Amino acid sequence: MNTKIYKQVHSLASQLLEAAQKEDEQCFEQRYLELTALCENNAGVERKDHPVQWETLADFTDDTESALALYRKALALAHDISSEDFIASINYSMALLLQQNKRLDEALACALLSKAATELIVDNELKREAFKLVKSLQAATKS
């Protein structure tokens, strides 16, 4: 991934978190628009269009359907570059969002994909969290 873009995304994510914690809506909106512009400017550009930017944008998107669309875009890019780390992370984020919205069958499907991808990565924390989420969702869908 392009280091400059990664640093921009990381910086904007940090600023978005800080603005959210301070409940500074104006700053949040400005940074969100900057991140959106970064994603759109890099869309389709080789070596610049990367799942991390789209996943980050989805993480800060309030509307469920819009966030899911962004996660799907990130997931497609993650598959394009065969990044199991991003595939696991994005599916996990989608599963959590779907769970929050009581879409448990869809959440379970994403959680299972995340869990499967974690078997190919070294992130033990994500492995544990994906496993716990699958168990929780399996129990919830059986009731």
Short mmCIF file of the C-alpha atoms (twelve columns), coordinates in Angstrom:
data_MODEL
# 
_entry.id   MODEL 
# 
loop_
_atom_site.group_PDB 
_atom_site.id 
_atom_site.type_symbol 
_atom_site.label_atom_id 
_atom_site.label_alt_id 
_atom_site.label_comp_id 
_atom_site.label_asym_id 
_atom_site.label_seq_id 
_atom_site.Cartn_x 
_atom_site.Cartn_y 
_atom_site.Cartn_z 
_atom_site.pdbx_PDB_model_num 
ATOM 1   C CA . MET A 1   0.000   0.000   0.000  1 
ATOM 2   C CA . ASN A 2   1.098   3.513   -0.709 1 
ATOM 3   C CA . THR A 3   2.624   4.833   2.544  1 
ATOM 4   C CA . LYS A 4   1.507   8.402   1.909  1 
ATOM 5   C CA . ILE A 5   -2.121  7.304   1.531  1 
ATOM 6   C CA . TYR A 6   -1.917  5.081   4.606  1 
ATOM 7   C CA . LYS A 7   -0.618  8.007   6.655  1 
ATOM 8   C CA . GLN A 8   -3.397  10.264  5.327  1 
ATOM 9   C CA . VAL A 9   -6.080  7.685   6.155  1 
ATOM 10  C CA . HIS A 10  -4.603  7.056   9.604  1 
ATOM 11  C CA . SER A 11  -4.396  10.767  10.353 1 
ATOM 12  C CA . LEU A 12  -7.969  11.399  9.216  1 
ATOM 13  C CA . ALA A 13  -9.228  8.417   11.236 1 
ATOM 14  C CA . SER A 14  -7.478  9.751   14.343 1 
ATOM 15  C CA . GLN A 15  -8.979  13.197  13.767 1 
ATOM 16  C CA . LEU A 16  -12.433 11.689  13.206 1 
ATOM 17  C CA . LEU A 17  -12.181 9.749   16.464 1 
ATOM 18  C CA . GLU A 18  -11.054 12.827  18.338 1 
ATOM 19  C CA . ALA A 19  -13.873 14.933  16.871 1 
ATOM 20  C CA . ALA A 20  -16.408 12.240  17.750 1 
ATOM 21  C CA . GLN A 21  -15.127 12.042  21.331 1 
ATOM 22  C CA . LYS A 22  -15.326 15.826  21.671 1 
ATOM 23  C CA . GLU A 23  -18.730 15.802  19.928 1 
ATOM 24  C CA . ASP A 24  -17.344 18.347  17.476 1 
ATOM 25  C CA . GLU A 25  -19.744 17.761  14.591 1 
ATOM 26  C CA . GLN A 26  -18.249 20.450  12.368 1 
ATOM 27  C CA . CYS A 27  -14.746 19.005  12.606 1 
ATOM 28  C CA . PHE A 28  -16.105 15.482  12.165 1 
ATOM 29  C CA . GLU A 29  -17.984 16.459  9.009  1 
ATOM 30  C CA . GLN A 30  -14.919 18.240  7.573  1 
ATOM 31  C CA . ARG A 31  -12.654 15.242  8.159  1 
ATOM 32  C CA . TYR A 32  -15.320 12.846  6.869  1 
ATOM 33  C CA . LEU A 33  -15.573 14.867  3.652  1 
ATOM 34  C CA . GLU A 34  -11.764 14.845  3.344  1 
ATOM 35  C CA . LEU A 35  -11.682 11.069  3.744  1 
ATOM 36  C CA . THR A 36  -14.515 10.702  1.222  1 
ATOM 37  C CA . ALA A 37  -12.615 12.882  -1.255 1 
ATOM 38  C CA . LEU A 38  -9.433  10.868  -0.717 1 
ATOM 39  C CA . CYS A 39  -11.307 7.635   -1.424 1 
ATOM 40  C CA . GLU A 40  -13.031 9.024   -4.488 1 
ATOM 41  C CA . ASN A 41  -9.816  10.537  -5.876 1 
ATOM 42  C CA . ASN A 42  -8.023  7.206   -5.472 1 
ATOM 43  C CA . ALA A 43  -10.880 5.065   -6.801 1 
ATOM 44  C CA . GLY A 44  -9.689  2.922   -9.660 1 
ATOM 45  C CA . VAL A 45  -6.128  4.270   -9.475 1 
ATOM 46  C CA . GLU A 46  -3.587  1.466   -9.361 1 
ATOM 47  C CA . ARG A 47  -1.515  1.376   -6.152 1 
ATOM 48  C CA . LYS A 48  -3.738  4.045   -4.584 1 
ATOM 49  C CA . ASP A 49  -7.171  2.425   -4.416 1 
ATOM 50  C CA . HIS A 50  -6.856  0.282   -1.293 1 
ATOM 51  C CA . PRO A 51  -9.315  -1.447  1.050  1 
ATOM 52  C CA . VAL A 52  -8.012  0.435   4.094  1 
ATOM 53  C CA . GLN A 53  -9.400  3.765   2.915  1 
ATOM 54  C CA . TRP A 54  -12.862 2.359   2.085  1 
ATOM 55  C CA . GLU A 55  -13.049 0.303   5.288  1 
ATOM 56  C CA . THR A 56  -12.121 3.376   7.314  1 
ATOM 57  C CA . LEU A 57  -14.719 5.479   5.538  1 
ATOM 58  C CA . ALA A 58  -17.338 2.788   6.216  1 
ATOM 59  C CA . ASP A 59  -16.347 2.706   9.889  1 
ATOM 60  C CA . PHE A 60  -17.281 6.386   10.187 1 
ATOM 61  C CA . THR A 61  -20.459 6.225   8.099  1 
ATOM 62  C CA . ASP A 62  -23.669 6.466   10.128 1 
ATOM 63  C CA . ASP A 63  -26.138 5.192   7.542  1 
ATOM 64  C CA . THR A 64  -26.181 1.396   7.633  1 
ATOM 65  C CA . GLU A 65  -26.795 0.797   3.932  1 
ATOM 66  C CA . SER A 66  -24.166 3.341   2.910  1 
ATOM 67  C CA . ALA A 67  -21.655 1.797   5.313  1 
ATOM 68  C CA . LEU A 68  -22.385 -1.696  3.981  1 
ATOM 69  C CA . ALA A 69  -21.870 -0.492  0.409  1 
ATOM 70  C CA . LEU A 70  -18.494 0.971   1.400  1 
ATOM 71  C CA . TYR A 71  -17.509 -2.229  3.200  1 
ATOM 72  C CA . ARG A 72  -18.440 -4.222  0.083  1 
ATOM 73  C CA . LYS A 73  -16.231 -1.942  -2.026 1 
ATOM 74  C CA . ALA A 74  -13.375 -2.458  0.448  1 
ATOM 75  C CA . LEU A 75  -14.004 -6.206  0.446  1 
ATOM 76  C CA . ALA A 76  -13.838 -6.397  -3.345 1 
ATOM 77  C CA . LEU A 77  -10.490 -4.590  -3.268 1 
ATOM 78  C CA . ALA A 78  -9.253  -6.887  -0.488 1 
ATOM 79  C CA . HIS A 79  -10.123 -9.903  -2.651 1 
ATOM 80  C CA . ASP A 80  -8.397  -8.282  -5.635 1 
ATOM 81  C CA . ILE A 81  -5.143  -8.084  -3.693 1 
ATOM 82  C CA . SER A 82  -5.728  -11.393 -1.843 1 
ATOM 83  C CA . SER A 83  -5.426  -9.745  1.564  1 
ATOM 84  C CA . GLU A 84  -6.829  -12.169 4.119  1 
ATOM 85  C CA . ASP A 85  -6.157  -9.589  6.845  1 
ATOM 86  C CA . PHE A 86  -8.500  -7.095  5.229  1 
ATOM 87  C CA . ILE A 87  -11.001 -9.782  4.233  1 
ATOM 88  C CA . ALA A 88  -11.198 -10.877 7.872  1 
ATOM 89  C CA . SER A 89  -11.374 -7.355  9.251  1 
ATOM 90  C CA . ILE A 90  -13.969 -6.068  6.794  1 
ATOM 91  C CA . ASN A 91  -16.232 -9.084  7.200  1 
ATOM 92  C CA . TYR A 92  -15.943 -8.742  10.972 1 
ATOM 93  C CA . SER A 93  -16.931 -5.063  10.808 1 
ATOM 94  C CA . MET A 94  -19.847 -5.889  8.529  1 
ATOM 95  C CA . ALA A 95  -20.983 -8.639  10.897 1 
ATOM 96  C CA . LEU A 96  -20.970 -6.239  13.845 1 
ATOM 97  C CA . LEU A 97  -22.938 -3.630  11.920 1 
ATOM 98  C CA . LEU A 98  -25.480 -6.190  10.754 1 
ATOM 99  C CA . GLN A 99  -25.783 -7.571  14.286 1 
ATOM 100 C CA . GLN A 100 -26.484 -4.076  15.629 1 
ATOM 101 C CA . ASN A 101 -29.243 -3.774  13.047 1 
ATOM 102 C CA . LYS A 102 -30.788 -7.134  14.024 1 
ATOM 103 C CA . ARG A 103 -29.916 -8.695  10.659 1 
ATOM 104 C CA . LEU A 104 -28.589 -11.792 12.367 1 
ATOM 105 C CA . ASP A 105 -28.509 -14.250 9.463  1 
ATOM 106 C CA . GLU A 106 -26.501 -11.807 7.342  1 
ATOM 107 C CA . ALA A 107 -24.288 -11.016 10.332 1 
ATOM 108 C CA . LEU A 108 -23.578 -14.704 10.878 1 
ATOM 109 C CA . ALA A 109 -22.643 -15.171 7.212  1 
ATOM 110 C CA . CYS A 110 -20.136 -12.309 7.437  1 
ATOM 111 C CA . ALA A 111 -18.802 -13.525 10.790 1 
ATOM 112 C CA . LEU A 112 -18.202 -16.991 9.331  1 
ATOM 113 C CA . LEU A 113 -16.300 -15.462 6.409  1 
ATOM 114 C CA . SER A 114 -14.250 -13.406 8.848  1 
ATOM 115 C CA . LYS A 115 -13.491 -16.456 10.977 1 
ATOM 116 C CA . ALA A 116 -12.423 -18.438 7.903  1 
ATOM 117 C CA . ALA A 117 -10.095 -15.645 6.790  1 
ATOM 118 C CA . THR A 118 -8.547  -15.367 10.258 1 
ATOM 119 C CA . GLU A 119 -7.285  -18.924 9.915  1 
ATOM 120 C CA . LEU A 120 -4.840  -17.569 7.324  1 
ATOM 121 C CA . ILE A 121 -3.518  -14.579 9.299  1 
ATOM 122 C CA . VAL A 122 -1.493  -13.967 12.452 1 
ATOM 123 C CA . ASP A 123 -3.823  -11.485 14.197 1 
ATOM 124 C CA . ASN A 124 -4.756  -13.565 17.235 1 
ATOM 125 C CA . GLU A 125 -7.015  -10.902 18.706 1 
ATOM 126 C CA . LEU A 126 -9.134  -10.749 15.548 1 
ATOM 127 C CA . LYS A 127 -9.202  -14.560 15.499 1 
ATOM 128 C CA . ARG A 128 -10.589 -14.635 19.054 1 
ATOM 129 C CA . GLU A 129 -13.122 -11.876 18.369 1 
ATOM 130 C CA . ALA A 130 -14.348 -13.486 15.143 1 
ATOM 131 C CA . PHE A 131 -14.727 -16.840 16.882 1 
ATOM 132 C CA . LYS A 132 -16.673 -15.266 19.766 1 
ATOM 133 C CA . LEU A 133 -18.906 -13.371 17.358 1 
ATOM 134 C CA . VAL A 134 -19.685 -16.531 15.364 1 
ATOM 135 C CA . LYS A 135 -20.620 -18.406 18.558 1 
ATOM 136 C CA . SER A 136 -22.789 -15.524 19.747 1 
ATOM 137 C CA . LEU A 137 -24.572 -15.194 16.417 1 
ATOM 138 C CA . GLN A 138 -25.067 -18.943 16.073 1 
ATOM 139 C CA . ALA A 139 -26.737 -18.969 19.471 1 
ATOM 140 C CA . ALA A 140 -28.858 -15.922 18.595 1 
ATOM 141 C CA . THR A 141 -30.043 -17.343 15.282 1 
ATOM 142 C CA . LYS A 142 -31.072 -20.632 16.894 1 
ATOM 143 C CA . SER A 143 -33.415 -18.916 19.362 1 
# 
